[in-house]
Each structure stands twice: as structure tokens, then as C-alpha cells.
Coordinates of C-alpha atoms in Angstrom, one line a residue:
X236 CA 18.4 -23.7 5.1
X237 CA 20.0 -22.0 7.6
X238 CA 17.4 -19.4 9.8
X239 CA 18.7 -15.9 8.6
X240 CA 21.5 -13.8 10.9
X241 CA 21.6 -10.1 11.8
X242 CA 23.4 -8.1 8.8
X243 CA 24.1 -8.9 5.1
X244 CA 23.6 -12.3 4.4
X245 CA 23.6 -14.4 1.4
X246 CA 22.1 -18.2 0.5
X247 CA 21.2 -20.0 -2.1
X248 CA 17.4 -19.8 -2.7
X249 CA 15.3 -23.1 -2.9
X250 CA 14.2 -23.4 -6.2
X251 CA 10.5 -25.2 -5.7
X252 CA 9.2 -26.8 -8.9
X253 CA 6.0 -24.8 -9.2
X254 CA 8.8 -21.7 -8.7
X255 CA 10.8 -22.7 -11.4
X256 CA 7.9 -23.4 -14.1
X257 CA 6.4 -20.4 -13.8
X258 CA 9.8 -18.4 -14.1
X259 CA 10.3 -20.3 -17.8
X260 CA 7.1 -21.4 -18.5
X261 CA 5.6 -19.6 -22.0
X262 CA 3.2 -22.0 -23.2
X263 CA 1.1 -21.5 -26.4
X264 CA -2.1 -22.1 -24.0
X265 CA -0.9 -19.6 -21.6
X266 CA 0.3 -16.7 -24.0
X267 CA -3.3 -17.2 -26.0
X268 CA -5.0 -16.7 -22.5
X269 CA -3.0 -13.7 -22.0
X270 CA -3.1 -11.7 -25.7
X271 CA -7.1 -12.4 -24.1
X272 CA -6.7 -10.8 -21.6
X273 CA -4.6 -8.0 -23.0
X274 CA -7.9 -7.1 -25.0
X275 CA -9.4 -6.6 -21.9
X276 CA -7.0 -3.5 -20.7
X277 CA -9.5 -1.0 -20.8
X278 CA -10.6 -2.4 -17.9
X279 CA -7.3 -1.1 -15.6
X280 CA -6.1 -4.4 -14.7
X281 CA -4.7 -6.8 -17.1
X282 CA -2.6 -10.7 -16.5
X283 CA 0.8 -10.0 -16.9
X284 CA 1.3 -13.4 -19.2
X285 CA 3.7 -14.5 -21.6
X286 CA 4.5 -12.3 -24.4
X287 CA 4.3 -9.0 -21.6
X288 CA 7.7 -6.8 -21.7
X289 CA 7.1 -7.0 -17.6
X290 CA 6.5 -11.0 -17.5
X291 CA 10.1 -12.2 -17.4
X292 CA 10.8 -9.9 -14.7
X293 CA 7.7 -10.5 -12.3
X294 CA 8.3 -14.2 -12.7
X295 CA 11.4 -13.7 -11.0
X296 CA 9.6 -11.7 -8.6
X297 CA 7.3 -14.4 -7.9
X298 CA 9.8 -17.5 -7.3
X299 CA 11.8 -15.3 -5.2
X300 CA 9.2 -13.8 -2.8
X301 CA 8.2 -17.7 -2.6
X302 CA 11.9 -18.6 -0.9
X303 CA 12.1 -15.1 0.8
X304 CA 8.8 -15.9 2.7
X305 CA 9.8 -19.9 3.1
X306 CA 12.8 -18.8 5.1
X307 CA 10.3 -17.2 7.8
X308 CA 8.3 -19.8 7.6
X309 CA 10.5 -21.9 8.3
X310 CA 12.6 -19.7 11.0
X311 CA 10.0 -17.4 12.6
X312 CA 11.5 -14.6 14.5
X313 CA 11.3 -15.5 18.0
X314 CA 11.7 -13.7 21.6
X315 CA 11.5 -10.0 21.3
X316 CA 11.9 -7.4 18.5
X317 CA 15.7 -6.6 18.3
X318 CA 17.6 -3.6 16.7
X319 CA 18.8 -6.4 13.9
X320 CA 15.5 -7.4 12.7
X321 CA 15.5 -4.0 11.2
X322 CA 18.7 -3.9 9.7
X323 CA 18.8 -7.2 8.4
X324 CA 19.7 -7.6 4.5
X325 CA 19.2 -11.4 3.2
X326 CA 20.3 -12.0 -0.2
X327 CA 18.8 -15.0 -1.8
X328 CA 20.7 -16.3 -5.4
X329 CA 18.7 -18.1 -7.8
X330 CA 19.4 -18.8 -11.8
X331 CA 19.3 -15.8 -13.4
X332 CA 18.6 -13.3 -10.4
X333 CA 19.3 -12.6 -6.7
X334 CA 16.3 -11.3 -4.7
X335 CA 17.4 -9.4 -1.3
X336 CA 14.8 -9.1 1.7
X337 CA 15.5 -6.2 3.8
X338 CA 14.3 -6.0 7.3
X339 CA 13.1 -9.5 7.0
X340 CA 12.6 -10.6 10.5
X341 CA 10.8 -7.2 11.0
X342 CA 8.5 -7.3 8.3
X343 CA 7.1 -10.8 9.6
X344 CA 6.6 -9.8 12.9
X345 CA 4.7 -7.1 11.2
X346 CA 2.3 -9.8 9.2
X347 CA 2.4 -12.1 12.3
X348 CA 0.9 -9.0 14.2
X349 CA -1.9 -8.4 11.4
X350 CA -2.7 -11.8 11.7
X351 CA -1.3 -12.6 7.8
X352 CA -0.4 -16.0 7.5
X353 CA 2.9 -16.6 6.1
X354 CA 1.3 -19.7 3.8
X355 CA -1.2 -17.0 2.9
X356 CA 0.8 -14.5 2.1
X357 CA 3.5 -17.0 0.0
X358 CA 0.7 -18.1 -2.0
X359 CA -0.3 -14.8 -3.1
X360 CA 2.3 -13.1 -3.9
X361 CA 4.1 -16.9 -5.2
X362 CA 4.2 -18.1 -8.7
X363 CA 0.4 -19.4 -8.0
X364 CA -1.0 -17.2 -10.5
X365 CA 0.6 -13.6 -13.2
X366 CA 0.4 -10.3 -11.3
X367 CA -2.3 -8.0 -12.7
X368 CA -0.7 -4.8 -14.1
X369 CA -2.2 -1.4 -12.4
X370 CA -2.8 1.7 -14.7
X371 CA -1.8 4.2 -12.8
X372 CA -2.9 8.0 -13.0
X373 CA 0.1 9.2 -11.0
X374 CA 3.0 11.0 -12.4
X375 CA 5.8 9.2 -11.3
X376 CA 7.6 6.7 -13.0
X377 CA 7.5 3.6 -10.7
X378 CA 5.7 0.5 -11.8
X379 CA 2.7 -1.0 -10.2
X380 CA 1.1 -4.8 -9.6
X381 CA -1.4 -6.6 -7.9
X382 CA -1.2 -9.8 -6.6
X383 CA -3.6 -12.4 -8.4
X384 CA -5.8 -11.7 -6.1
X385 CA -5.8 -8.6 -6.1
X386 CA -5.0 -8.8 -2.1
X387 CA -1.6 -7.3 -2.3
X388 CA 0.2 -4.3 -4.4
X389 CA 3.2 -4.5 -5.2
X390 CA 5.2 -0.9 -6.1
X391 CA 8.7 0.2 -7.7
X392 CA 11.0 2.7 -5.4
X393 CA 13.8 4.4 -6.0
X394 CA 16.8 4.1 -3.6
X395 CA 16.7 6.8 -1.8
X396 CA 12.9 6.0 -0.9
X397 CA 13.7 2.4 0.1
X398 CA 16.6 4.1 2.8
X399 CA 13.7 6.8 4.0
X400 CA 11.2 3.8 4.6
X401 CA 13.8 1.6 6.3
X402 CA 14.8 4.5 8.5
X403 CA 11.4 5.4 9.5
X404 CA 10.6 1.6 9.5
X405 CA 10.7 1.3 13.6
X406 CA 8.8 4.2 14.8
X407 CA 6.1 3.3 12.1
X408 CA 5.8 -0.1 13.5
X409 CA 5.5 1.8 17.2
X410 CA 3.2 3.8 15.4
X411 CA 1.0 1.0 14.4
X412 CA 1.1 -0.8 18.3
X413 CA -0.2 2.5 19.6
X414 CA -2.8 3.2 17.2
X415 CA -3.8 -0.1 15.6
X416 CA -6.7 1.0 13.9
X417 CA -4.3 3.8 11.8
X418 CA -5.0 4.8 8.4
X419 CA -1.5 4.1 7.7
X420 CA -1.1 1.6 4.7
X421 CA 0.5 -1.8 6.1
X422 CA 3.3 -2.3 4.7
X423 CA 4.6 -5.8 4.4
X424 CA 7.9 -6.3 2.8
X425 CA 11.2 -4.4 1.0
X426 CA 13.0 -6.2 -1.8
X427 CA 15.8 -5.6 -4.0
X428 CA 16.0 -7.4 -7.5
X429 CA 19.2 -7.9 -9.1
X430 CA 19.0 -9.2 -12.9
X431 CA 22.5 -10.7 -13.9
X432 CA 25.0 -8.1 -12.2
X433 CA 22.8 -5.3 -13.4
X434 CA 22.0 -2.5 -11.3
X435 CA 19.6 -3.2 -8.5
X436 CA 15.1 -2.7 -8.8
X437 CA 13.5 -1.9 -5.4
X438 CA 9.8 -2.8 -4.7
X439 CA 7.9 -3.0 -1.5
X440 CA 4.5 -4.7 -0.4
X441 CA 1.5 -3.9 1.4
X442 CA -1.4 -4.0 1.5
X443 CA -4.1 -2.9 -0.8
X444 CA -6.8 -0.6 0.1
X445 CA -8.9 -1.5 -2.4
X446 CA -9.8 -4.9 -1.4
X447 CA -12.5 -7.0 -1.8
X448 CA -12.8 -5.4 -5.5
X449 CA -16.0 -6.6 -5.8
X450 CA -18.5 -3.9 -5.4
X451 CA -16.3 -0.6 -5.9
X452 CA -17.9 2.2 -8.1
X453 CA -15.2 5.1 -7.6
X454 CA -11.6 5.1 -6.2
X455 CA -10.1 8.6 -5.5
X456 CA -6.6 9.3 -4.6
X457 CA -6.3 12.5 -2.4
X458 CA -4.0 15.1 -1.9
X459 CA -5.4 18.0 -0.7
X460 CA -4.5 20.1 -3.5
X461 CA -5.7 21.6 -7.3
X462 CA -2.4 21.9 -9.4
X463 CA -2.5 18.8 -11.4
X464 CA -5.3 16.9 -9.5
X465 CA -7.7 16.2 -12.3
X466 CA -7.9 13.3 -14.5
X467 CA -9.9 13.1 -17.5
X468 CA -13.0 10.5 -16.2
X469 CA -13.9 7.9 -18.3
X470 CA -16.5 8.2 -20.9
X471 CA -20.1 7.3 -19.6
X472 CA -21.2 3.6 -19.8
X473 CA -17.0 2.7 -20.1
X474 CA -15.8 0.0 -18.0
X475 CA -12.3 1.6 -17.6
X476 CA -11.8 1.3 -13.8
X477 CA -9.8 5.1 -12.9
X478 CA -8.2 6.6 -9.6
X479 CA -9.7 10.0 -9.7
X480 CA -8.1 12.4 -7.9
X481 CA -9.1 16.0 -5.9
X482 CA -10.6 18.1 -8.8
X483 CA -12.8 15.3 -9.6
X484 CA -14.2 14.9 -6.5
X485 CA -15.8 18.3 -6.3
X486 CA -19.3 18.8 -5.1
X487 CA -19.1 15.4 -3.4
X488 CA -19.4 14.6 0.4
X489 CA -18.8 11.2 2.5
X490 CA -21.1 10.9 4.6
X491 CA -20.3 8.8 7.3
X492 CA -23.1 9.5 10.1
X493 CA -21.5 8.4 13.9
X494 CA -17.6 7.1 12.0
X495 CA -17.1 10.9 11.6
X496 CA -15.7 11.7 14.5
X497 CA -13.4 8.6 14.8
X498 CA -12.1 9.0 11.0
X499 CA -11.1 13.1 12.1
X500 CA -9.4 12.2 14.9
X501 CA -7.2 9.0 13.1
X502 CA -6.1 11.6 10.3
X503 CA -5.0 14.3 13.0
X504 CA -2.7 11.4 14.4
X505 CA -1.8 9.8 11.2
X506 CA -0.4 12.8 9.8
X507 CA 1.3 14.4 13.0
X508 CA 3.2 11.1 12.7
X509 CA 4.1 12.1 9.5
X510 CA 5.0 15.2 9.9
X511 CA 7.0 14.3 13.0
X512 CA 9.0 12.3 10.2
X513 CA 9.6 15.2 8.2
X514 CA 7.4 13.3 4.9
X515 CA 4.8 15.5 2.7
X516 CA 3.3 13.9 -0.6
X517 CA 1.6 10.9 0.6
X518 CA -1.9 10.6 -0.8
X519 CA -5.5 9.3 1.2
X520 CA -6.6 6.6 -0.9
X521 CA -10.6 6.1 -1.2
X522 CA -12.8 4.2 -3.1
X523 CA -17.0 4.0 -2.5
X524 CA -18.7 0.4 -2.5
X525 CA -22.7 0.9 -1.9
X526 CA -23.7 -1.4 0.9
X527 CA -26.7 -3.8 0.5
X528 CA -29.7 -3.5 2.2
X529 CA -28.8 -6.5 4.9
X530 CA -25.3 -4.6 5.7
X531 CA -27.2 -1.3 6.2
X532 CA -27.9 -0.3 10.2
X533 CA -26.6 -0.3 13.7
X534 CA -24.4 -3.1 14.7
X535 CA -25.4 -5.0 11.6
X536 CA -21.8 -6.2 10.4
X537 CA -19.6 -4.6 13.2
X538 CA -17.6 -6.3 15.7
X539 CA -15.3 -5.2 18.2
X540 CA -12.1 -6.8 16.5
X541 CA -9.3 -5.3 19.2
X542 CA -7.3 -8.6 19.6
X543 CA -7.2 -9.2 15.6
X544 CA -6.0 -5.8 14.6
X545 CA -2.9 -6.1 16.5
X546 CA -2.2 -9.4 18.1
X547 CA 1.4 -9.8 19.2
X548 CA 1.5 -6.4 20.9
X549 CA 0.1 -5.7 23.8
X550 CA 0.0 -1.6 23.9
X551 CA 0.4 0.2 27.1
X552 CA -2.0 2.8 26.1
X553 CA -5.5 3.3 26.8
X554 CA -8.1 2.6 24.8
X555 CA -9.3 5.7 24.3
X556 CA -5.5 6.9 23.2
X557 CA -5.2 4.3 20.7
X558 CA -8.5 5.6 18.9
X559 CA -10.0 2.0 18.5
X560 CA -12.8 1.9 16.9
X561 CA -15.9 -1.0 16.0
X562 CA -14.3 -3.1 12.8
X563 CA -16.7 -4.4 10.3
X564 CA -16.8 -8.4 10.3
X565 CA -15.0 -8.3 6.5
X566 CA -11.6 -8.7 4.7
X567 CA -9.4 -5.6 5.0
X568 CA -11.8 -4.6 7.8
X569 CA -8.5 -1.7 8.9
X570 CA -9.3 0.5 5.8
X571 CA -12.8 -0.3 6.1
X572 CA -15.3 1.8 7.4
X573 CA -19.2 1.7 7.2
X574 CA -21.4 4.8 6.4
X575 CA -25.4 4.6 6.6
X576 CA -25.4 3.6 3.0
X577 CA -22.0 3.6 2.1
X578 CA -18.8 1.3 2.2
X579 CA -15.5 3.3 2.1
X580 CA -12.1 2.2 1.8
X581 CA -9.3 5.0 3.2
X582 CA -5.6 4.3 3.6
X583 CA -2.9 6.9 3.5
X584 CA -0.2 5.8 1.0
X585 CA 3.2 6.7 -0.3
X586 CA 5.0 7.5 2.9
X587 CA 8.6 7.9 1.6
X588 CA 8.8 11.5 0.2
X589 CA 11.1 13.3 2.8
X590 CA 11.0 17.2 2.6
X591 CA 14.7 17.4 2.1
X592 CA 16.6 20.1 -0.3
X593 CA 14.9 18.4 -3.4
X594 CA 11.9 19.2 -2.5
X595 CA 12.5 22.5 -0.6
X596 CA 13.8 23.8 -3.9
X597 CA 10.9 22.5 -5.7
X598 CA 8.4 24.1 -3.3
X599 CA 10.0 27.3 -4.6
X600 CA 9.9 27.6 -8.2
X601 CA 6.6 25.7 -7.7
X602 CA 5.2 29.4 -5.8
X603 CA 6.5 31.0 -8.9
X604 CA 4.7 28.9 -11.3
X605 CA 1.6 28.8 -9.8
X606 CA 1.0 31.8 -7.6
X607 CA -2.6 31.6 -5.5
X608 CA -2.5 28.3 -6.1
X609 CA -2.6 25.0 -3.9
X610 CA -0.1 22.5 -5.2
X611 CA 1.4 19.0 -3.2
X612 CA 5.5 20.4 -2.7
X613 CA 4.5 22.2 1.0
X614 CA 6.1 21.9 4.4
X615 CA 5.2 18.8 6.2
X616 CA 3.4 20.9 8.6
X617 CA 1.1 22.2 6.1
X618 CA 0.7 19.5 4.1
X619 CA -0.6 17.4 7.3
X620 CA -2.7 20.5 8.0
X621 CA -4.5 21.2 4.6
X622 CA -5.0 17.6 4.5
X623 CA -6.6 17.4 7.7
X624 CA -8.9 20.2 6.7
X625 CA -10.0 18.3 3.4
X626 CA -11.4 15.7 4.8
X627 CA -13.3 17.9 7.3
X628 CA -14.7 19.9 4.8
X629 CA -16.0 16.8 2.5
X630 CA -17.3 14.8 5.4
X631 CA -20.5 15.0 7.3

């Protein structure tokens, strides 16, 4: 295959056997394994398997992520970042389907700088093994999946959230070289999906903050707010794994000992990036793990990871600018960070809501409907602000 040029481009996809089988495959074994699975829902995650509404479609999500990631694999973006790695749209036409990569040679310079492997990344997000389906709490209508792994997540966006993203795409990858220990989720990859000639599905890829799973007791997603920022817990002694939100989170601190001061600081320059792009609505993702008594105490699993967390660029600021801080020796050790007894995972997440006339008018009649209230629809200013404050307030 020819390596991928600047602008619209179209090729026909490889179509790699292990691809293909799992894009058709719905074997008695596998749908018996999956109606199993199904019976474990309650749990939040389930195998998307045969017999799923959504299985048909993430199969064709799988094989064509597989050829999307084989074509930088197999044409790695050399030299230096250009203007066209970020406007590049490659259109990749399999049996059924065309899968589009948008920013391609952007995105892997992006992976290549978090020290992703390409082979890794392919084999997660490839037909290796059914996405797991994410029961979301949030209100909006876009679907979510895991990888197999769990490693990855894997979201729905409307159009006009895909064209805020991409816009914003190359001062949120300078944002990243200055500060590479930001809070910002890292995002990996923007997709269209195109069934037939039917209208066009957009997803993206980053990330997840909640990984390794293992240990995790609570997961909170936080906005800063009260209207609507309560969700009914799950009943005691339930396995039911939920994203609590502000309201249930009351009464609670995180208590982070010496990381205070560094986790303050990120959020002031995490959201004035933010609000320098004119975006409000995007949530600080947490979830609590409770550390063994081995990973408990000074320098016990910390190392000073500067070269890993952003490898291809060399940053012209100072150290002290970029806010580095000690990384703990562990998976996902950039939303990682160690209290005296606790684990926490933060990220900040959904960074495509632009406070245009949509929402300006919905900040209105959202002051008449809930006067003295605190509700998520506020100027990018204060929404950075109030945020900001929040996580003062519940850490010590």
C-alpha cells in the first residue's frame, strides 16, 4: 500500500484474515459465550458478541482500525510535524464499509510520543478480542466501548464535535509538549464509519483513565456542579460497577499528602487551556484504588519518568514550567497519582463542547429554570474557575 498523502485520500483496505473472520464470524460457541456474558451486565461491562444489536457494527470497527493502524505502521510519519498531518483525511474501503482516519499522521506522532506501540495499539483495538459495552450514567446520546482490555475507550461524536476537536487538535498537541504530565485525556485517533452509502458515525480514541481496573472501588465523574449530578448508587453488597458523579461525592476528601500542590497547579493550567479554547462541559474523571501495604511510603513505586512521558519532543521550557512531577513505576502512570494510602486516577475528558450560540442560549433559560442554582451550561471562564475551586475544596 501506498504511504498516505496530504488531503482526502482513498485505498482499498487490506483485508487480514483474522480481520475478516471476526467481521462475519457468529459461531454457536461464540454467541453461547456471549448470551453468558450478557447475564453478567449488572456488572457495567459486558462482551459485545454475536447476537448484540452493536456487534455487526464494532466488527467493522475492529478490521478497519486494524488497516487504519497498518498503514502507519507500515509508513511512519517521518521528519517534522507539518500543517498536513493535521488535515489529512484517509479513506480506507473494505466489503460492506469504508472507515476514514482523520489526522492520521498526527495522531501517530501523538502515540509515537506516549511511547504507544503501533503493534500494541493494533492489537487492542483489532479484531483480537469483542469490545466491552460501557454503561454510561451521562445524558448524552453517544455510545461508549472499551477495548478488550479495557486499555482503550472508544466514544461516538457528533459532527460538529469531530470539527471542534480537529480544530483544536494542534494547539492541544503543543499543549501536551509543554506540559507533559497534563491531566488532559490522550487522545489517540478520529474515525468516520460509513455503512453502505449511509450517513457517516464518528468515534474517537484515547485513552482510558481507568486503567489497570483491577483494584478500583469508586469512579466519579466531576463537574463542579449540583443540577443533575446525582446518580442513584448501587444497592449495598451489588457488583454493579457505577460513575458517580458530584452530589454523590459529598462529605468525601482526597487526600493526597505532598501531590497536592502539584495536582492544583496542573488543573489551573489544564483548564486556562481550555478556556483559552472557548470549551466548557468537560468533566474530571476519578476513580479510588486502595494501595497495598508494599506500595504505601516515600519513593516506594515512584520514578522520575520525564523521557517516557513525552519522548519525541524535546520542550523548550523549563522544568519547573512544564509542572513535571515523580510518575509511579505503573501502566497509565500520566492519570496516576499516589496518595499516603490511596491510588487515584484523574483525567479531564470530553473536550469538544464549544460555548457557541447553542450553548449561550442554553445557559439562559438554564438561569430561569434553576435560579440559585449551580448547573454545567456557564462561560468557559467560570466553568474553569468553579472547577478549579472544587477540587481545592475536596482535597487536602
Amino acid at each position: 500500500m501506498a504511504a498516505p498523502s496530504p488531503g482526502p485520500h482513498e485505498v482499498l483496505a487490506p483485508s487480514p484474515e483474522a480481520g475478516h473472520r471476526a467481521a462475519t464470524s457468529s459461531s454457536g460457541r461464540r454467541g453461547l459465550l456471549w448470551r453468558l456474558r450478557d447475564k453478567q451486565s449488572r456488572l457495567g461491562l459486558f462482551e459485545i458478541g454475536p447476537g448484540h444489536e452493536l456487534h455487526q457494527l464494532t466488527c467493522m470497527m475492529q478490521a478497519g482500525l486494524w488497516a487504519a493502524t497498518q498503514v502507519f505502521m507500515d509508513h511512519p510519519p517521518t521528519g517534522l510535524p507539518t500543517e498536513e498531518d493535521f488535515s489529512e483525511v484517509l479513506t480506507q474501503v473494505h466489503e460492506g464499509f469504508e472507515l476514514g482516519t482523520l489526522a492520521g499522521p498526527a495522531f501517530a506522532r501523538l502515540r509515537r510520543s506516549l511511547g504507544l506501540a503501533e503493534e500494541d495499539y493494533q492489537a487492542a483495538l483489532g479484531p483480537g478480542g469483542p469490545y466491552l459495552q460501557f454503561l454510561s450514567t451521562s445524558k448524552s446520546k453517544a455510545s461508549f466501548f472499551l477495548s478488550h482490555d479495557q486499555r482503550f475507550f472508544l466514544k461516538t461524536l457528533r459532527r460538529r464535535e469531530v470539527r471542534a476537536l480537529l480544530a483544536h487538535l494542534p494547539r492541544y498537541v503543543q499543549h501536551l509538549q509543554r506540559h507533559p504530565h497534563s491531566l488532559l485525556a490522550r487522545l489517540l485517533g478520529v474515525h468516520s464509519l460509513r455503512v453502505a452509502r449511509g450517513k457517516k458515525k464518528y468515534f474517537i480514541i484515547m485513552q482510558s483513565v481507568f486503567y489497570p481496573t483491577g483494584r478500583i472501588s469508586e469512579r466519579y465523574d466531576i463537574k463542579g456542579c449540583e443540577v443533575s449530578r446525582w446518580v442513584e448508587p448501587a444497592p449495598e453488597g451489588s457488583a454493579l460497577v457505577l460513575v458517580l458523579k458530584d452530589l454523590n461525592f459529598q462529605g468525601k476528601t482526597i487526600n493526597l499528602g505532598p501531590q497536592r500542590s502539584w495536582l492544583l497547579r496542573q488543573m489551573e493550567l489544564d483548564t486556562a487551556f481550555l478556556r483559552e479554547l472557548n470549551v466548557l462541559d468537560y468533566s474530571l474523571l476519578m476513580a479510588f484504588q486502595r494501595l497495598h501495604e508494599d506500595e504505601r511510603g516515600p519513593g516506594s513505586s515512584l520514578i522520575f519518568r520525564t523521557a517516557r512521558s513525552m519522548r519525541e519532543v524535546q520542550s523548550l521550557e523549563e522544568p519547573e514550567a512544564q509542572n513535571r512531577r515523580l510518575l509511579p513505576d505503573t501502566p497509565n502512570a500520566l492519570h496516576i497519582l499516589d496518595g499516603p494510602e490511596q491510588r487515584y486516577f484523574l483525567g479531564l475528558v470530553d473536550l469538544t463542547t464549544v460555548y457557541g450560540l447553542r450553548k449561550r442560549l442554553e445557559h439562559l433559560w438554564k438561569t430561569l429554570r434553576y435560579p440559585g442554582r449551580t448547573f454545567s451550561t456557564v462561560s468557559p471562564t467560570r466553568y474553569a474557575r468553579r472547577l478549579c475551586q472544587w477540587v481545592e475544596a475536596h482535597t487536602e
